Amino acid sequence: MKVMFQKHVEQGRRLNYIKNNVIRIAYFFIIGLALSACSSLPEHLLNQVERMPAVMSQHQALIEQEKNKFDGFSADKEWGYIRPYLEKEKWAEYFNRAANELSAARSYFESDVLSLAEKNDPQDATRLTVNIVLFNEKIAASLASAQHAAKRADFLIRVRDTAAAIHKNALLEFSALKKARTELTAKAEKAIAKYAHKKSDINKRLDELELIVNKGAVSVRQLVDEFKKKDNVDFALFGDASVALSDTLQQVLEYQNKTAEKLDELYRSYTKVLADQKIQYFIDIGRASWCEGEYCGNGRTKVYPSVQVDKNVFKYFDELNQDLIASYRWNRLSLKIPGEIWQALRINEKWNWSRGDSHADYWVQKTYTKTFHKYVEIVNDKMSEGEWLAVDEDSFWQQFDNLGMSILTKPYGYYEEDSLKDAQPVGMAAIAKPTVVNGVATGSNQYGSWQQGNGGSFWQYYGMYRMFGDLMGPSRRYYYNDWSGYNNNRSGSYYGRNNEYGTWGSGTYNNSRYRNSGYARSNPDDVGRARSGKTAGYRSAASVRGAGASSRSRGPAGGGK
């Protein structure tokens, strides 16, 4: 009988495997559906629907087969052992449940699946795919109910035959569970000792762990108590407790790993600095050419290779509201824009010219930009210089005002989700909140300490973090008034008490790193304006900002033959 039960258990596992794969296939089909179009529902979906009546008939037969085997339990040699559990747990009711679940699957097929298949509208493909998955889940649930008796009997026989081994393994699992708790508790206490401001949060995480561990303690107590009964063991309670304990151990180990990773975040410091930025401007010119004559046809259209231009030329074309920029008639080019603007395009009006053509019109086909950032990243006490990285235009303009500033900061003692995403002076968030006595600021942390000088209290970074000073804008140190201004203005980006930080900061370009940046070399007027402090209205209002999307497409609008 044990072999027979195991056979049906394996059959159930195979059907569950099929069910899970149907779900995965359906998921990928939903993703792929948007990439294709057809005049009717996909054939493989219709084939699945067509097979469903046969599936339901086969499943009905399977339920009856399992019920017949269940009715024959009384003739099996294990009947005396199984019967008390069978009656106490009411296994027979699972066959009624299987029949009801199959009936629900049949009703769902008729009301939600078949109607879509008969409609055969390709727009219903995603909905039909989901309905097929739900139908299969109902069939799988009915199958699980039909096989419950066989699987439960097999489980109880195995538990009885291996009770000693299960007991021994349970004790080992509970020891592993307690070890995981001890290790995580030690790690948590170490983190609390170093970062006391996280004590409440860490203790809550330990409380959650304790709740899980207590579940395991209940399971192992039940298991041990039953095992002591020797000849009067409730193997259902004993076996279920062993399964619950194994599940709890897995839960504890997963929680330990997840929480340990979270605690490790406290020991990681991260700063991302916008070290440089650039924007490249491009123009695409279109041309229609033709000849005048009875047999000339409709002419030809070409688009010139993209031309990179400067900011002023781009702005001119991006704001241009006329259709044509030039015309060519009988060997004469007539410009409809200033000559210097045309010359900036560096194009040959007769590029790839067709023999016999005598006329042409030229227009702006498209304007677009390419935007780039260069970052400096500081992870713990190591700094790395990045290369130019393409960024989307929205991200570029969102950070445009923040040259030389930290645009992402996570100090030691904080989780990743605590990261500061508003722009701020580099390293300002790493300064310890000072204790001020008689006007003197004191205090320290992993990054440095407060010191006293002729100018008052200032923050001094330890040697391993001197790169923060190298990346500052106006000066190489922060004074108490700098920190106080920052600490009192923590809503949104902070550019200093006198707007001395960032792209338009009066002090940013005192640092040779930013004074010699690609941005500074390409925008000397902006840099001069920033250094003079005459930047009213410039922050968050760059001259070519918001030129539309990253590209604007146009056309000849009536030009040509």
Tab-separated table of N, CA, C and O in Angstrom, residues 44-107:
chain	number	residue	atom	x	y	z
A	44	HIS	N	-2.172	28.560	-30.055
A	44	HIS	CA	-1.839	27.715	-28.902
A	44	HIS	C	-2.817	27.952	-27.743
A	44	HIS	O	-3.083	27.043	-26.961
A	45	LEU	N	-3.377	29.164	-27.651
A	45	LEU	CA	-4.388	29.407	-26.623
A	45	LEU	C	-5.686	28.681	-26.948
A	45	LEU	O	-6.312	28.061	-26.076
A	46	LEU	N	-6.089	28.755	-28.206
A	46	LEU	CA	-7.319	28.065	-28.616
A	46	LEU	C	-7.184	26.550	-28.450
A	46	LEU	O	-8.143	25.871	-28.086
A	47	ASN	N	-5.969	26.030	-28.700
A	47	ASN	CA	-5.738	24.595	-28.513
A	47	ASN	C	-5.889	24.200	-27.047
A	47	ASN	O	-6.438	23.133	-26.728
A	48	GLN	N	-5.404	25.059	-26.149
A	48	GLN	CA	-5.551	24.767	-24.714
A	48	GLN	C	-7.017	24.760	-24.312
A	48	GLN	O	-7.452	23.895	-23.540
A	49	VAL	N	-7.767	25.718	-24.822
A	49	VAL	CA	-9.197	25.773	-24.512
A	49	VAL	C	-9.899	24.530	-25.044
A	49	VAL	O	-10.763	23.940	-24.374
A	50	GLU	N	-9.524	24.116	-26.246
A	50	GLU	CA	-10.149	22.943	-26.868
A	50	GLU	C	-9.910	21.681	-26.052
A	50	GLU	O	-10.758	20.777	-26.009
A	51	ARG	N	-8.764	21.606	-25.363
A	51	ARG	CA	-8.428	20.403	-24.581
A	51	ARG	C	-9.085	20.396	-23.197
A	51	ARG	O	-9.068	19.382	-22.505
A	52	MET	N	-9.614	21.522	-22.780
A	52	MET	CA	-10.127	21.618	-21.413
A	52	MET	C	-11.260	20.652	-21.099
A	52	MET	O	-11.277	20.061	-20.008
A	53	PRO	N	-12.244	20.438	-21.972
A	53	PRO	CA	-13.286	19.448	-21.651
A	53	PRO	C	-12.711	18.059	-21.393
A	53	PRO	O	-13.154	17.355	-20.472
A	54	ALA	N	-11.716	17.658	-22.194
A	54	ALA	CA	-11.078	16.355	-21.987
A	54	ALA	C	-10.332	16.327	-20.661
A	54	ALA	O	-10.342	15.319	-19.937
A	55	VAL	N	-9.683	17.440	-20.315
A	55	VAL	CA	-8.969	17.535	-19.036
A	55	VAL	C	-9.948	17.344	-17.883
A	55	VAL	O	-9.669	16.601	-16.926
A	56	MET	N	-11.091	17.991	-17.964
A	56	MET	CA	-12.082	17.868	-16.891
A	56	MET	C	-12.639	16.447	-16.810
A	56	MET	O	-12.847	15.913	-15.706
A	57	SER	N	-12.854	15.811	-17.959
A	57	SER	CA	-13.342	14.422	-17.957
A	57	SER	C	-12.308	13.493	-17.341
A	57	SER	O	-12.625	12.610	-16.532
A	58	GLN	N	-11.049	13.667	-17.723
A	58	GLN	CA	-9.972	12.838	-17.176
A	58	GLN	C	-9.842	13.059	-15.670
A	58	GLN	O	-9.613	12.120	-14.904
A	59	HIS	N	-10.012	14.305	-15.255
A	59	HIS	CA	-9.876	14.591	-13.836
A	59	HIS	C	-11.042	14.000	-13.047
A	59	HIS	O	-10.843	13.533	-11.919
A	60	GLN	N	-12.243	14.000	-13.645
A	60	GLN	CA	-13.387	13.382	-12.994
A	60	GLN	C	-13.128	11.892	-12.757
A	60	GLN	O	-13.408	11.348	-11.681
A	61	ALA	N	-12.532	11.262	-13.778
A	61	ALA	CA	-12.204	9.839	-13.660
A	61	ALA	C	-11.142	9.616	-12.582
A	61	ALA	O	-11.190	8.621	-11.845
A	62	LEU	N	-10.182	10.560	-12.493
A	62	LEU	CA	-9.120	10.442	-11.490
A	62	LEU	C	-9.694	10.540	-10.073
A	62	LEU	O	-9.287	9.796	-9.179
A	63	ILE	N	-10.636	11.457	-9.881
A	63	ILE	CA	-11.273	11.593	-8.560
A	63	ILE	C	-11.967	10.285	-8.180
A	63	ILE	O	-11.837	9.791	-7.041
A	64	GLU	N	-12.703	9.715	-9.137
A	64	GLU	CA	-13.413	8.459	-8.878
A	64	GLU	C	-12.424	7.332	-8.591
A	64	GLU	O	-12.656	6.493	-7.701
A	65	GLN	N	-11.315	7.329	-9.314
A	65	GLN	CA	-10.297	6.297	-9.097
A	65	GLN	C	-9.693	6.419	-7.689
A	65	GLN	O	-9.531	5.414	-6.982
A	66	GLU	N	-9.374	7.657	-7.301
A	66	GLU	CA	-8.815	7.863	-5.973
A	66	GLU	C	-9.836	7.507	-4.884
A	66	GLU	O	-9.473	6.948	-3.846
A	67	LYS	N	-11.099	7.813	-5.139
A	67	LYS	CA	-12.139	7.491	-4.160
A	67	LYS	C	-12.299	5.971	-4.013
A	67	LYS	O	-12.458	5.456	-2.889
A	68	ASN	N	-12.220	5.238	-5.119
A	68	ASN	CA	-12.308	3.779	-5.070
A	68	ASN	C	-11.151	3.196	-4.259
A	68	ASN	O	-11.336	2.259	-3.472
A	69	LYS	N	-9.958	3.740	-4.447
A	69	LYS	CA	-8.807	3.256	-3.693
A	69	LYS	C	-8.966	3.581	-2.202
A	69	LYS	O	-8.584	2.786	-1.334
A	70	PHE	N	-9.534	4.730	-1.946
A	70	PHE	CA	-9.774	5.110	-0.558
A	70	PHE	C	-10.769	4.143	0.099
A	70	PHE	O	-10.579	3.720	1.246
A	71	ASP	N	-11.802	3.791	-0.659
A	71	ASP	CA	-12.800	2.855	-0.123
A	71	ASP	C	-12.194	1.486	0.141
A	71	ASP	O	-12.731	0.702	0.943
A	72	GLY	N	-11.070	1.185	-0.529
A	72	GLY	CA	-10.425	-0.107	-0.343
A	72	GLY	C	-9.382	-0.124	0.752
A	72	GLY	O	-8.710	-1.145	0.962
A	73	PHE	N	-9.212	1.005	1.452
A	73	PHE	CA	-8.224	1.066	2.530
A	73	PHE	C	-8.464	-0.008	3.582
A	73	PHE	O	-7.533	-0.533	4.192
A	74	SER	N	-9.743	-0.346	3.823
A	74	SER	CA	-10.069	-1.263	4.922
A	74	SER	C	-9.483	-2.650	4.711
A	74	SER	O	-9.340	-3.413	5.674
A	75	ALA	N	-9.122	-2.964	3.437
A	75	ALA	CA	-8.554	-4.278	3.154
A	75	ALA	C	-7.032	-4.264	3.237
A	75	ALA	O	-6.394	-5.316	3.095
A	76	ASP	N	-6.447	-3.109	3.454
A	76	ASP	CA	-4.986	-2.982	3.475
A	76	ASP	C	-4.442	-3.369	4.843
A	76	ASP	O	-5.108	-3.182	5.867
A	77	LYS	N	-3.232	-3.850	4.889
A	77	LYS	CA	-2.616	-4.275	6.152
A	77	LYS	C	-2.376	-3.112	7.116
A	77	LYS	O	-2.220	-3.310	8.314
A	78	GLU	N	-2.335	-1.858	6.560
A	78	GLU	CA	-2.107	-0.692	7.404
A	78	GLU	C	-3.402	-0.083	7.915
A	78	GLU	O	-3.394	0.961	8.566
A	79	TRP	N	-4.533	-0.725	7.619
A	79	TRP	CA	-5.825	-0.154	7.966
A	79	TRP	C	-5.953	0.161	9.457
A	79	TRP	O	-6.433	1.221	9.858
A	80	GLY	N	-5.495	-0.733	10.280
A	80	GLY	CA	-5.609	-0.530	11.724
A	80	GLY	C	-4.861	0.711	12.183
A	80	GLY	O	-5.302	1.409	13.117
A	81	TYR	N	-3.736	0.987	11.564
A	81	TYR	CA	-2.940	2.155	11.927
A	81	TYR	C	-3.567	3.439	11.363
A	81	TYR	O	-3.630	4.478	12.037
A	82	ILE	N	-4.043	3.373	10.119
A	82	ILE	CA	-4.529	4.558	9.415
A	82	ILE	C	-5.909	4.989	9.895
A	82	ILE	O	-6.214	6.182	9.976
A	83	ARG	N	-6.765	4.026	10.222
A	83	ARG	CA	-8.173	4.318	10.474
A	83	ARG	C	-8.422	5.428	11.503
A	83	ARG	O	-9.244	6.325	11.259
A	84	PRO	N	-7.763	5.435	12.657
A	84	PRO	CA	-8.034	6.497	13.634
A	84	PRO	C	-7.768	7.898	13.078
A	84	PRO	O	-8.529	8.833	13.340
A	85	TYR	N	-6.680	8.020	12.308
A	85	TYR	CA	-6.349	9.324	11.731
A	85	TYR	C	-7.352	9.688	10.640
A	85	TYR	O	-7.770	10.848	10.517
A	86	LEU	N	-7.718	8.680	9.817
A	86	LEU	CA	-8.678	8.884	8.737
A	86	LEU	C	-9.991	9.429	9.277
A	86	LEU	O	-10.572	10.373	8.729
A	87	GLU	N	-10.451	8.841	10.364
A	87	GLU	CA	-11.739	9.241	10.919
A	87	GLU	C	-11.633	10.580	11.647
A	87	GLU	O	-12.512	11.441	11.523
A	88	LYS	N	-10.559	10.758	12.404
A	88	LYS	CA	-10.392	11.997	13.163
A	88	LYS	C	-10.240	13.202	12.237
A	88	LYS	O	-10.815	14.276	12.495
A	89	GLU	N	-9.500	13.043	11.163
A	89	GLU	CA	-9.228	14.165	10.255
A	89	GLU	C	-10.238	14.246	9.112
A	89	GLU	O	-10.139	15.143	8.266
A	90	LYS	N	-11.190	13.281	9.059
A	90	LYS	CA	-12.269	13.288	8.064
A	90	LYS	C	-11.737	13.364	6.631
A	90	LYS	O	-12.073	14.263	5.864
A	91	TRP	N	-10.890	12.400	6.291
A	91	TRP	CA	-10.300	12.382	4.953
A	91	TRP	C	-11.362	12.268	3.861
A	91	TRP	O	-11.183	12.784	2.754
A	92	ALA	N	-12.460	11.573	4.158
A	92	ALA	CA	-13.485	11.343	3.128
A	92	ALA	C	-14.050	12.659	2.602
A	92	ALA	O	-14.460	12.750	1.436
A	93	GLU	N	-14.071	13.690	3.459
A	93	GLU	CA	-14.638	14.970	3.030
A	93	GLU	C	-13.830	15.630	1.926
A	93	GLU	O	-14.339	16.486	1.189
A	94	TYR	N	-12.560	15.249	1.800
A	94	TYR	CA	-11.723	15.849	0.758
A	94	TYR	C	-12.191	15.461	-0.642
A	94	TYR	O	-11.935	16.200	-1.605
A	95	PHE	N	-12.866	14.312	-0.772
A	95	PHE	CA	-13.380	13.926	-2.083
A	95	PHE	C	-14.567	14.804	-2.475
A	95	PHE	O	-14.732	15.154	-3.647
A	96	ASN	N	-15.389	15.171	-1.516
A	96	ASN	CA	-16.455	16.131	-1.803
A	96	ASN	C	-15.872	17.485	-2.193
A	96	ASN	O	-16.369	18.151	-3.112
A	97	ARG	N	-14.802	17.848	-1.499
A	97	ARG	CA	-14.135	19.112	-1.826
A	97	ARG	C	-13.557	19.058	-3.235
A	97	ARG	O	-13.661	20.029	-3.998
A	98	ALA	N	-12.954	17.916	-3.603
A	98	ALA	CA	-12.395	17.765	-4.950
A	98	ALA	C	-13.481	17.902	-6.005
A	98	ALA	O	-13.293	18.549	-7.045
A	99	ALA	N	-14.638	17.288	-5.736
A	99	ALA	CA	-15.753	17.368	-6.688
A	99	ALA	C	-16.258	18.799	-6.803
A	99	ALA	O	-16.558	19.278	-7.918
A	100	ASN	N	-16.345	19.505	-5.694
A	100	ASN	CA	-16.807	20.886	-5.727
A	100	ASN	C	-15.823	21.785	-6.466
A	100	ASN	O	-16.231	22.692	-7.213
A	101	GLU	N	-14.549	21.542	-6.254
A	101	GLU	CA	-13.533	22.351	-6.943
A	101	GLU	C	-13.536	22.066	-8.441
A	101	GLU	O	-13.328	22.975	-9.255
A	102	LEU	N	-13.764	20.810	-8.818
A	102	LEU	CA	-13.875	20.484	-10.238
A	102	LEU	C	-15.114	21.144	-10.831
A	102	LEU	O	-15.086	21.656	-11.964
A	103	SER	N	-16.205	21.157	-10.086
A	103	SER	CA	-17.423	21.816	-10.553
A	103	SER	C	-17.189	23.309	-10.748
A	103	SER	O	-17.661	23.908	-11.730
A	104	ALA	N	-16.423	23.908	-9.834
A	104	ALA	CA	-16.095	25.336	-9.959
A	104	ALA	C	-15.243	25.582	-11.198
A	104	ALA	O	-15.422	26.589	-11.905
A	105	ALA	N	-14.316	24.656	-11.472
A	105	ALA	CA	-13.481	24.784	-12.672
A	105	ALA	C	-14.339	24.692	-13.930
A	105	ALA	O	-14.146	25.435	-14.897
A	106	ARG	N	-15.317	23.779	-13.913
A	106	ARG	CA	-16.203	23.618	-15.070
A	106	ARG	C	-17.037	24.880	-15.294
A	106	ARG	O	-17.194	25.350	-16.429
A	107	SER	N	-17.581	25.427	-14.222
A	107	SER	CA	-18.376	26.649	-14.339
A	107	SER	C	-17.519	27.814	-14.835
A	107	SER	O	-17.958	28.617	-15.670
